[in-house]
Coordinates of C-alpha atoms in Angstrom, one line a residue:
Chain A
X1 CA -87.8 140.5 18.8
X2 CA -86.7 137.1 17.7
X3 CA -83.5 137.6 19.7
X4 CA -85.6 137.8 22.9
X5 CA -87.3 134.5 22.0
X6 CA -84.1 132.8 21.3
X7 CA -82.7 134.1 24.6
X8 CA -85.7 132.8 26.5
X9 CA -85.5 129.5 24.8
X10 CA -81.8 129.3 25.6
X11 CA -82.4 130.1 29.2
X12 CA -85.0 127.5 29.7
X13 CA -84.7 123.8 29.5
X14 CA -87.4 121.2 29.3
X15 CA -88.0 121.1 33.0
X16 CA -90.2 124.2 32.7
X17 CA -92.4 122.8 30.1
X18 CA -95.6 121.1 31.1
X19 CA -94.8 118.0 29.1
X20 CA -92.1 115.8 30.1
X21 CA -90.8 113.8 27.3
X22 CA -91.8 116.4 24.7
X23 CA -95.3 115.1 24.0
X24 CA -97.9 117.7 23.6
X25 CA -101.2 116.8 25.2
X26 CA -103.1 119.9 24.3
X27 CA -102.4 122.1 21.3
X28 CA -103.3 125.4 22.9
X29 CA -99.9 126.9 22.2
X30 CA -101.1 127.0 18.6
X31 CA -103.5 129.8 19.5
X32 CA -102.8 133.3 20.5
X33 CA -104.1 133.3 24.0
X34 CA -104.0 137.1 24.3
X35 CA -106.2 137.6 21.3
X36 CA -109.9 137.5 21.8
X37 CA -110.5 136.1 18.4
X38 CA -108.3 133.2 19.0
X39 CA -106.1 133.8 16.1
X40 CA -103.2 131.5 15.4
X41 CA -99.9 132.6 16.8
X42 CA -97.4 132.4 14.0
X43 CA -93.7 132.6 14.2
X44 CA -93.1 132.1 17.9
X45 CA -95.0 128.9 18.0
X46 CA -92.7 127.5 15.4
X47 CA -89.8 128.0 17.7
X48 CA -91.9 126.5 20.5
X49 CA -92.7 123.3 18.6
X50 CA -89.1 122.5 18.2
X51 CA -88.3 122.5 21.8
X52 CA -91.6 121.6 23.4
X53 CA -91.2 124.7 25.5
X54 CA -94.4 126.7 26.0
X55 CA -93.8 130.4 26.6
X56 CA -96.0 132.3 29.0
X57 CA -98.8 134.1 27.1
X58 CA -97.1 137.4 27.5
X59 CA -94.6 136.5 24.8
X60 CA -96.9 135.3 22.2
X61 CA -97.1 138.1 19.8
X62 CA -99.4 137.6 16.8
X63 CA -101.2 140.6 15.5
X64 CA -104.1 141.4 17.8
X65 CA -107.0 143.7 17.0
X66 CA -106.0 147.1 18.3
X67 CA -108.8 147.7 20.7
X68 CA -108.3 144.5 22.5
X69 CA -104.5 144.6 22.8
X70 CA -103.2 144.8 26.3
X71 CA -99.7 146.1 25.4
X72 CA -98.4 147.3 22.1
X73 CA -96.0 144.9 20.4
X74 CA -93.4 147.7 20.0
X75 CA -92.8 148.1 23.7
X76 CA -90.5 145.5 25.2
X77 CA -92.4 143.4 27.6
X78 CA -91.0 142.7 31.0
X79 CA -89.8 139.2 31.7
X80 CA -92.2 137.4 34.0
X81 CA -90.7 134.3 35.4
X82 CA -93.0 131.4 34.7
X83 CA -94.5 129.8 37.7
X84 CA -96.2 126.5 37.9
X85 CA -99.5 128.3 37.9
X86 CA -99.0 130.1 34.6
X87 CA -97.7 127.1 32.8
X88 CA -100.1 124.4 33.8
X89 CA -103.4 124.3 35.5
X90 CA -105.7 121.3 35.7
X91 CA -108.3 121.2 33.0
X92 CA -111.5 123.0 34.1
X93 CA -114.7 123.6 32.2
X94 CA -115.0 127.3 31.9
X95 CA -118.3 128.8 33.0
X96 CA -118.1 131.7 30.5
X97 CA -118.1 131.2 26.8
X98 CA -117.1 134.7 25.7
X99 CA -114.0 134.6 23.6
X100 CA -112.3 137.2 25.8
X101 CA -112.8 134.9 28.8
X102 CA -111.7 131.8 27.1
X103 CA -108.7 133.1 25.3
X104 CA -107.5 136.0 27.3
X105 CA -106.5 134.4 30.5
X106 CA -103.2 133.0 29.8
X107 CA -102.3 129.4 29.2
X108 CA -105.2 127.7 30.9
X109 CA -105.9 124.3 29.6
X110 CA -109.4 124.2 28.2
X111 CA -111.4 121.6 26.4
X112 CA -110.4 121.2 22.8
X113 CA -113.9 121.8 21.4
X114 CA -114.0 125.3 23.0
X115 CA -110.8 126.3 21.2
X116 CA -112.6 126.7 17.9
X117 CA -112.2 130.4 17.0
X118 CA -115.5 132.3 16.4
X119 CA -116.5 132.9 12.8
X120 CA -115.2 136.1 11.3
X121 CA -117.9 138.6 10.7
X122 CA -118.6 139.5 7.1
X123 CA -117.1 142.9 6.1
X124 CA -119.7 145.7 6.2
X125 CA -119.9 147.5 2.9
X126 CA -121.3 150.7 1.8
X127 CA -124.6 149.2 0.8
X128 CA -125.2 147.6 4.2
X129 CA -127.2 149.6 6.7
X130 CA -124.7 148.7 9.4
X131 CA -122.0 150.7 7.6
X132 CA -123.8 153.9 8.5
X133 CA -124.2 153.1 12.2
X134 CA -121.2 155.3 12.9
X135 CA -123.5 158.3 12.1
X136 CA -125.7 157.4 15.0
X137 CA -123.1 156.3 17.5
X138 CA -124.5 158.2 20.5
X139 CA -126.3 157.3 23.7
X140 CA -129.2 159.2 25.2
X141 CA -126.8 160.8 27.7
X142 CA -124.6 162.1 24.9
X143 CA -127.5 163.7 23.1
X144 CA -128.8 165.2 26.3
X145 CA -125.4 166.7 27.0
X146 CA -125.1 168.1 23.5
X147 CA -128.5 169.6 23.7
X148 CA -127.8 171.3 27.0
X149 CA -124.6 172.7 25.6
X150 CA -126.5 174.2 22.7
X151 CA -128.6 176.2 25.1
X152 CA -125.6 178.3 26.2
X153 CA -124.4 181.1 23.9
X154 CA -121.0 181.3 25.7
X155 CA -118.1 179.6 24.2
X156 CA -118.0 176.2 25.9
X157 CA -116.3 173.9 23.6
X158 CA -119.1 172.1 21.8
X159 CA -116.6 170.4 19.5
X160 CA -114.8 169.1 22.4
X161 CA -118.0 167.6 23.7
X162 CA -118.8 166.1 20.3
X163 CA -115.2 164.7 20.1
X164 CA -114.8 162.5 17.2
X165 CA -118.3 161.2 17.2
X166 CA -120.5 163.7 15.5
X167 CA -123.9 162.2 15.2
X168 CA -126.8 162.8 12.8
X169 CA -129.5 161.8 15.2
X170 CA -129.6 165.2 16.8
X171 CA -129.7 167.3 13.7
X172 CA -132.3 165.1 12.0
X173 CA -134.8 164.8 14.9
X174 CA -134.3 168.3 16.3
X175 CA -135.1 169.8 12.9
X176 CA -138.0 167.5 12.3
X177 CA -139.4 168.4 15.8
X178 CA -139.0 172.0 15.1
X179 CA -140.8 171.8 11.7
X180 CA -143.7 169.9 13.3
X181 CA -143.9 172.2 16.3
X182 CA -143.9 175.3 14.1
X183 CA -146.6 174.0 11.9
X184 CA -148.8 172.8 14.8
X185 CA -148.3 175.7 17.2
X186 CA -148.4 178.2 14.4
X187 CA -151.9 177.1 13.5
X188 CA -152.9 177.0 17.2
X189 CA -151.6 180.5 17.7
X190 CA -153.5 181.9 14.7
X191 CA -156.6 180.1 15.9
X192 CA -156.3 181.7 19.4
X193 CA -155.7 185.1 17.9
X194 CA -158.8 184.7 15.7
X195 CA -160.9 183.4 18.5
X196 CA -160.1 186.4 20.8
X197 CA -159.9 189.1 18.2
X198 CA -162.6 188.5 15.7
X199 CA -165.6 190.7 15.7
X200 CA -167.1 189.9 12.5
X201 CA -169.0 186.6 12.5
X202 CA -168.6 186.2 8.8
X203 CA -164.9 185.8 9.0
X204 CA -163.5 182.3 9.0
X205 CA -160.4 180.8 10.3
X206 CA -158.8 178.2 8.0
X207 CA -156.2 175.7 8.9
X208 CA -153.1 176.7 7.0
X209 CA -151.7 173.6 5.6
X210 CA -148.9 175.4 3.9
X211 CA -147.1 176.0 7.1
X212 CA -145.9 172.5 7.3
X213 CA -144.6 172.6 3.8
X214 CA -142.9 175.9 4.1
X215 CA -141.4 175.0 7.4
X216 CA -140.0 171.7 6.1
X217 CA -138.6 173.4 3.0
X218 CA -136.9 176.2 4.9
X219 CA -135.5 174.2 7.8
X220 CA -134.4 171.1 6.0
X221 CA -133.0 173.3 3.2
X222 CA -131.1 175.4 5.7
X223 CA -129.7 172.4 7.5
X224 CA -128.7 170.7 4.3
X225 CA -127.3 173.7 2.5
X226 CA -125.6 176.0 5.0
X227 CA -123.3 173.4 6.6
X228 CA -122.3 172.3 3.2
X229 CA -121.5 175.8 2.1
X230 CA -119.6 176.4 5.3
X231 CA -117.6 173.1 4.9
X232 CA -116.9 174.1 1.2
X233 CA -115.7 177.5 2.3
X234 CA -113.5 176.0 4.9
X235 CA -112.1 173.6 2.4
X236 CA -111.4 176.5 0.0
X237 CA -109.6 178.5 2.6
X238 CA -107.8 175.5 4.1
X239 CA -109.5 175.6 7.4
X240 CA -110.2 172.4 9.2
X241 CA -113.8 171.7 9.7
X242 CA -115.5 168.3 9.1
X243 CA -118.8 168.3 7.3
X244 CA -120.4 166.1 10.0
X245 CA -119.2 168.4 12.7
X246 CA -120.7 171.4 10.9
X247 CA -124.1 169.6 10.5
X248 CA -124.0 168.6 14.1
X249 CA -123.3 172.2 15.2
X250 CA -126.1 173.6 13.1
X251 CA -128.5 170.8 14.0
X252 CA -128.1 171.3 17.8
X253 CA -128.2 175.0 17.4
X254 CA -131.9 174.7 16.3
X255 CA -132.9 173.2 19.6
X256 CA -133.6 176.4 21.4
X257 CA -136.3 177.4 18.9
X258 CA -138.5 174.6 20.1
X259 CA -139.3 175.8 23.6
X260 CA -139.5 179.4 22.2
X261 CA -142.2 178.1 19.8
X262 CA -144.1 176.8 22.8
X263 CA -143.8 180.2 24.5
X264 CA -145.1 181.9 21.4
X265 CA -148.5 180.3 21.7
X266 CA -149.2 183.2 24.0
X267 CA -150.4 185.4 21.3
X268 CA -149.0 188.8 21.8
X269 CA -147.1 190.2 18.8
X270 CA -144.4 191.9 20.9
X271 CA -143.8 188.6 22.7
X272 CA -143.3 186.9 19.4
X273 CA -140.6 189.4 18.4
X274 CA -138.9 189.5 21.7
X275 CA -138.7 185.8 22.3
X276 CA -137.6 185.0 18.8
X277 CA -135.0 187.7 19.0
X278 CA -133.6 186.2 22.2
X279 CA -133.6 182.7 20.7
X280 CA -131.9 183.8 17.5
X281 CA -129.2 185.6 19.5
X282 CA -128.5 182.6 21.7
X283 CA -128.5 180.3 18.7
X284 CA -126.3 182.4 16.5
X285 CA -123.9 183.2 19.3
X286 CA -123.6 179.5 20.0
X287 CA -122.7 178.8 16.4
X288 CA -120.3 181.7 16.1
X289 CA -118.4 181.2 19.3
X290 CA -117.9 177.6 18.7
X291 CA -116.6 178.3 15.2
X292 CA -114.2 180.9 16.5
X293 CA -112.0 178.3 18.1
X294 CA -111.6 176.7 14.7
X295 CA -111.2 179.9 12.8
X296 CA -108.7 181.5 15.1
X297 CA -105.6 180.8 13.0
X298 CA -107.3 182.3 10.0
X299 CA -108.9 185.4 11.5
X300 CA -109.1 187.4 8.3
X301 CA -111.3 185.2 6.2
X302 CA -112.6 183.5 9.3
X303 CA -114.2 186.8 10.5
X304 CA -116.0 187.3 7.2
X305 CA -117.3 183.7 7.3
X306 CA -118.5 184.1 10.9
X307 CA -120.3 187.3 10.0
X308 CA -122.1 185.7 7.1
X309 CA -123.0 182.7 9.2
X310 CA -124.4 185.0 11.9
X311 CA -126.5 187.0 9.4
X312 CA -127.9 183.8 7.8
X313 CA -128.8 182.3 11.1
X314 CA -130.4 185.6 12.2
X315 CA -132.4 185.4 9.0
X316 CA -133.6 182.0 9.8
X317 CA -134.6 183.0 13.3
X318 CA -136.5 186.1 12.2
X319 CA -138.3 184.1 9.5
X320 CA -139.9 182.0 12.2
X321 CA -142.1 184.9 13.2
X322 CA -144.0 184.2 10.0
X323 CA -145.5 181.1 11.4
X324 CA -147.2 183.0 14.2
X325 CA -148.3 186.2 12.6
X326 CA -149.3 185.0 9.1
X327 CA -153.0 184.8 9.6
X328 CA -155.1 182.2 7.8
X329 CA -158.3 184.1 7.8
X330 CA -160.7 184.8 5.0
X331 CA -162.5 188.0 5.3
X332 CA -165.9 188.1 3.8
X333 CA -166.1 191.3 1.7
X334 CA -169.7 191.9 0.9
Chain B
X1 CA -134.8 102.8 -4.4
X2 CA -136.0 104.6 -1.4
X3 CA -135.5 107.9 -3.1
X4 CA -137.5 106.9 -6.1
X5 CA -140.4 105.9 -3.9
X6 CA -140.2 109.3 -2.1
X7 CA -140.2 111.2 -5.4
X8 CA -143.3 109.3 -6.6
X9 CA -145.0 109.9 -3.3
X10 CA -144.5 113.7 -3.4
X11 CA -146.7 114.7 -6.3
X12 CA -149.5 112.6 -4.9
X13 CA -149.2 114.4 -1.6
X14 CA -148.8 117.8 -3.2
X15 CA -151.9 117.7 -5.3
X16 CA -154.5 117.4 -2.6
X17 CA -153.2 120.5 -0.7
X18 CA -153.0 122.5 -3.9
X19 CA -156.6 121.6 -4.8
X20 CA -157.6 122.4 -1.2
X21 CA -156.6 126.1 -1.3
X22 CA -157.9 126.6 -4.8
X23 CA -161.2 124.9 -4.1
X24 CA -162.0 126.4 -0.8
X25 CA -164.6 129.1 -0.6
X26 CA -163.5 132.7 -1.0
X27 CA -164.7 133.6 2.4
X28 CA -162.4 131.1 4.1
X29 CA -159.4 132.4 2.1
X30 CA -160.3 135.9 3.2
X31 CA -161.1 134.9 6.7
X32 CA -157.7 133.3 7.1
X33 CA -155.9 136.6 6.4
X34 CA -158.4 138.6 8.4
X35 CA -158.1 136.4 11.4
X36 CA -154.3 136.6 11.2
X37 CA -154.5 140.4 11.1
X38 CA -156.9 140.3 13.9
X39 CA -154.8 138.0 16.0
X40 CA -151.7 140.2 15.6
X41 CA -153.7 143.3 16.2
X42 CA -155.1 142.0 19.5
X43 CA -151.6 141.0 20.7
X44 CA -150.0 144.3 19.7
X45 CA -152.7 146.5 21.2
X46 CA -153.1 144.6 24.5
X47 CA -149.5 143.5 25.2
X48 CA -149.2 140.2 27.0
X49 CA -146.2 138.0 27.7
X50 CA -146.2 136.2 24.4
X51 CA -146.9 139.1 22.1
X52 CA -143.5 139.1 20.5
X53 CA -144.1 135.7 19.0
X54 CA -147.2 137.1 17.4
X55 CA -145.2 139.7 15.5
X56 CA -142.6 137.3 14.4
X57 CA -144.4 136.5 11.1
X58 CA -144.9 140.1 10.0
X59 CA -147.3 141.1 7.3
X60 CA -148.0 144.4 5.7
X61 CA -151.7 143.8 5.1
X62 CA -152.6 145.1 8.5
X63 CA -150.7 148.4 8.2
X64 CA -152.0 148.9 4.7
X65 CA -155.6 148.4 5.7
X66 CA -155.4 150.7 8.7
X67 CA -153.6 153.4 6.6
X68 CA -156.3 153.2 4.0
X69 CA -159.1 153.3 6.5
X70 CA -157.6 156.3 8.3
X71 CA -157.2 158.1 5.0
X72 CA -160.8 157.4 4.1
X73 CA -162.1 158.5 7.5
X74 CA -160.1 161.7 7.5
X75 CA -160.8 162.4 3.9
X76 CA -159.9 165.1 1.4
X77 CA -156.5 166.8 1.6
X78 CA -155.6 164.8 4.8
X79 CA -155.7 161.5 3.0
X80 CA -152.6 162.3 1.1
X81 CA -150.9 163.5 4.1
X82 CA -151.8 160.3 6.0
X83 CA -150.3 158.2 3.3
X84 CA -147.1 160.1 3.1
X85 CA -146.6 160.3 6.9
X86 CA -147.4 156.6 7.4
X87 CA -145.2 155.4 4.6
X88 CA -142.2 157.6 5.1
X89 CA -142.6 157.6 8.8
X90 CA -142.5 153.8 9.3
X91 CA -139.5 153.6 7.1
X92 CA -137.6 156.4 8.9
X93 CA -138.5 155.0 12.3
X94 CA -137.2 151.5 11.3
X95 CA -134.0 152.9 9.8
X96 CA -133.5 155.0 13.0
X97 CA -133.8 151.9 15.2
X98 CA -131.4 149.9 13.0
X99 CA -128.9 152.7 12.8
X100 CA -128.9 153.0 16.5
X101 CA -127.7 149.5 16.8
X102 CA -131.1 147.8 17.2
X103 CA -131.4 144.1 16.3
X104 CA -134.8 144.4 14.7
X105 CA -135.8 143.1 11.3
X106 CA -136.8 145.9 8.9
X107 CA -140.3 144.6 8.0
X108 CA -141.1 143.5 11.5
X109 CA -140.6 147.0 12.7
X110 CA -142.6 148.5 9.8
X111 CA -145.4 146.0 10.6
X112 CA -145.4 147.0 14.3
X113 CA -145.6 150.7 13.6
X114 CA -148.4 150.1 11.1
X115 CA -150.4 148.0 13.5
X116 CA -150.1 150.5 16.3
X117 CA -151.9 153.1 14.0
X118 CA -155.1 151.3 15.0
X119 CA -155.9 153.3 18.1
X120 CA -155.6 156.5 16.1
X121 CA -157.9 155.0 13.6
X122 CA -160.4 154.3 16.3
X123 CA -160.1 157.8 17.6
X124 CA -160.7 159.2 14.1
X125 CA -163.9 157.1 13.7
X126 CA -165.2 158.1 17.1
X127 CA -164.5 161.8 16.5
X128 CA -166.3 161.6 13.2
X129 CA -169.4 160.1 14.9
X130 CA -169.2 162.5 17.8
X131 CA -169.0 165.5 15.6
X132 CA -172.2 164.7 13.8
X133 CA -174.5 165.8 16.6
X134 CA -172.1 168.0 18.4
X135 CA -170.4 169.8 15.5
X136 CA -171.9 173.2 16.0
X137 CA -170.9 173.6 19.6
X138 CA -167.7 175.4 20.2
X139 CA -166.8 173.1 23.2
X140 CA -167.0 170.0 21.0
X141 CA -163.4 170.5 20.1
X142 CA -162.4 169.3 23.6
X143 CA -164.0 165.9 22.8
X144 CA -161.9 165.8 19.7
X145 CA -158.8 166.7 21.7
X146 CA -159.6 164.1 24.3
X147 CA -160.1 161.2 21.8
X148 CA -157.1 162.2 19.7
X149 CA -154.9 162.4 22.8
X150 CA -156.2 159.0 24.0
X151 CA -155.5 157.4 20.7
X152 CA -152.0 158.9 20.7
X153 CA -151.2 157.7 24.2
X154 CA -152.4 154.2 23.4
X155 CA -150.5 153.9 20.2
X156 CA -147.2 155.1 21.8
X157 CA -147.7 152.7 24.7
X158 CA -148.3 149.8 22.5
X159 CA -145.3 150.3 20.3
X160 CA -142.8 151.4 23.0
X161 CA -142.8 147.9 24.5
X162 CA -141.5 146.2 21.4
X163 CA -139.2 148.9 20.1
X164 CA -137.4 149.5 23.4
X165 CA -136.6 145.9 23.7
X166 CA -134.9 145.8 20.4
X167 CA -132.4 148.7 21.0
X168 CA -129.5 148.8 23.4
X169 CA -130.4 150.1 26.8
X170 CA -128.5 153.4 26.6
X171 CA -130.3 154.5 23.5
X172 CA -133.8 153.6 24.3
X173 CA -135.2 157.1 24.3
X174 CA -133.4 157.9 21.1
X175 CA -135.3 155.1 19.4
X176 CA -138.6 155.8 21.0
X177 CA -138.7 159.6 20.4
X178 CA -139.3 159.3 16.6
X179 CA -142.3 157.0 17.3
X180 CA -143.7 159.6 19.6
X181 CA -143.3 162.3 16.9
X182 CA -144.9 160.0 14.3
X183 CA -148.0 159.3 16.3
X184 CA -148.3 162.9 17.4
X185 CA -148.3 163.9 13.7
X186 CA -151.1 161.4 13.0
X187 CA -153.1 162.5 16.0
X188 CA -152.7 166.1 14.9
X189 CA -154.3 165.2 11.6
X190 CA -157.2 163.6 13.4
X191 CA -157.7 166.8 15.3
X192 CA -157.4 168.9 12.2
X193 CA -160.1 166.9 10.5
X194 CA -162.5 168.4 12.9
X195 CA -162.0 171.7 11.1
X196 CA -162.6 170.1 7.8
X197 CA -165.8 168.3 8.6
X198 CA -167.6 169.4 11.6
X199 CA -166.8 172.6 13.3
X200 CA -169.1 175.6 12.7
X201 CA -170.1 178.5 14.7
X202 CA -168.0 181.4 15.8
X203 CA -164.8 179.5 15.0
X204 CA -165.8 178.8 11.5
X205 CA -164.1 176.2 9.4
X206 CA -165.8 174.9 6.4
X207 CA -163.5 172.8 4.3
X208 CA -160.4 174.7 3.3
X209 CA -159.9 173.1 0.0
X210 CA -162.3 175.5 -1.7
X211 CA -161.5 178.7 0.0
X212 CA -158.5 180.9 -0.8
X213 CA -156.6 181.7 2.3
X214 CA -155.7 185.3 2.1
X215 CA -153.2 186.2 4.8
X216 CA -154.6 189.2 6.6
X217 CA -151.8 190.3 8.9
X218 CA -153.4 193.6 9.6
X219 CA -156.5 192.7 11.5
X220 CA -155.0 190.0 13.6
X221 CA -151.6 191.1 14.7
X222 CA -152.7 194.0 16.7
X223 CA -152.1 191.9 19.8
X224 CA -154.7 190.6 22.1

């Protein structure tokens, strides 16, 4: 790399610089004009100071933050012959004050007080809340897409949709909504059944406050434990599955139970069983088919793991019938 | 020399103010806090242009008072549930907003969520008073549903304005949805209290704390 600089400096003479006589009016060559944080360019500027030659911004190569880099430093950059425009333009007051606009536009002469680099942000450590923002790095649109994918039992690449941004928003709030819905609509359903079925005026319907507790325990416990077990099993058998991705998969698979819970307010027992069977099937197939892609190289142990996951999820689904049929009625026995 | 004069001036200036707050009547001390809570409450519930300034100096007195009042009005088993839901819920909602990238101070958000409980508290009080004459009618539950729903809608509407401004545009619904769930849970508790206190007749429903709930699957699950 240094050879290229030397070559450029050899090719040019002072007539290309913007300062005749070697004086430097503005020290902007001390700054890396490609970097949005305005870092100091290091080695090349040393070479520049000796000759007074100011290279075009394309050649200044201090380390830039990767996400803002236009070209990688490893690729040789094409030689762009400097024109009068790139070397000098009359000082203007820039209208924008963003660092990208100020420092990313090539050697434009700007006011000296606007060359102050912005303060570096303090590092985010594990005890700052901001450290955990990567767990919630989704937009409304992303969540909506993931939810819609979870409604289909066909293999459709859920992990491709998630990409490398598995989120915890979905699992957390879908499971909380499911718990709340089961508790509320479970009680509403038993109330409706009592109201329409009860012949004996001495019987009473009681609000079953345990449904919330049981629901929370089962669903939060399932969501906390089963992905952990799955991840542990994958680690054991050397299968690649991230913990967050497993939680994401299980969390979004619970979504379909929420509308089914609403359907189950219609208080026919056969409807309970049929609707929950359909929901369980869709949900379990969603989980299994999306895991198949990951387990394909390890089909022996993978098949057993998939079977166990399927059975456990079916258990969770069938268990939800409890919320709608467990009556909360005290019968007066006289 | 100037500095010495300043130091000597300060104690003389400090003492009159200290004596003022100690000497003032208790009512004016209480009234100062109550009026602050009232001012913030008014601006939160009836949002106007300069409401955000009102919330800038947050306090947790308002949320505590409303939470206590709601627990007292609902009474019994539900009081404990109210406390748990309000305490945990405000913290979780605030953490959710911050994790989604919201630029909102922790206590400011807890303060806002707590103040917006007030419509649900109103609904609970009104339901309690409505159930006294009407408790034995089976259609009285629709009054309860109406008031609880009204309190829920008002609470959500009051808090959505502030919270949605704090979070980036693309994630607004993600930040608002837990608020909806939170106020729905509280409104459900208000609705349930009808069963605890008022409702009689064919539906039944004396307080469930004394009775043992024996699950009787046989009689009910024969289908409609």
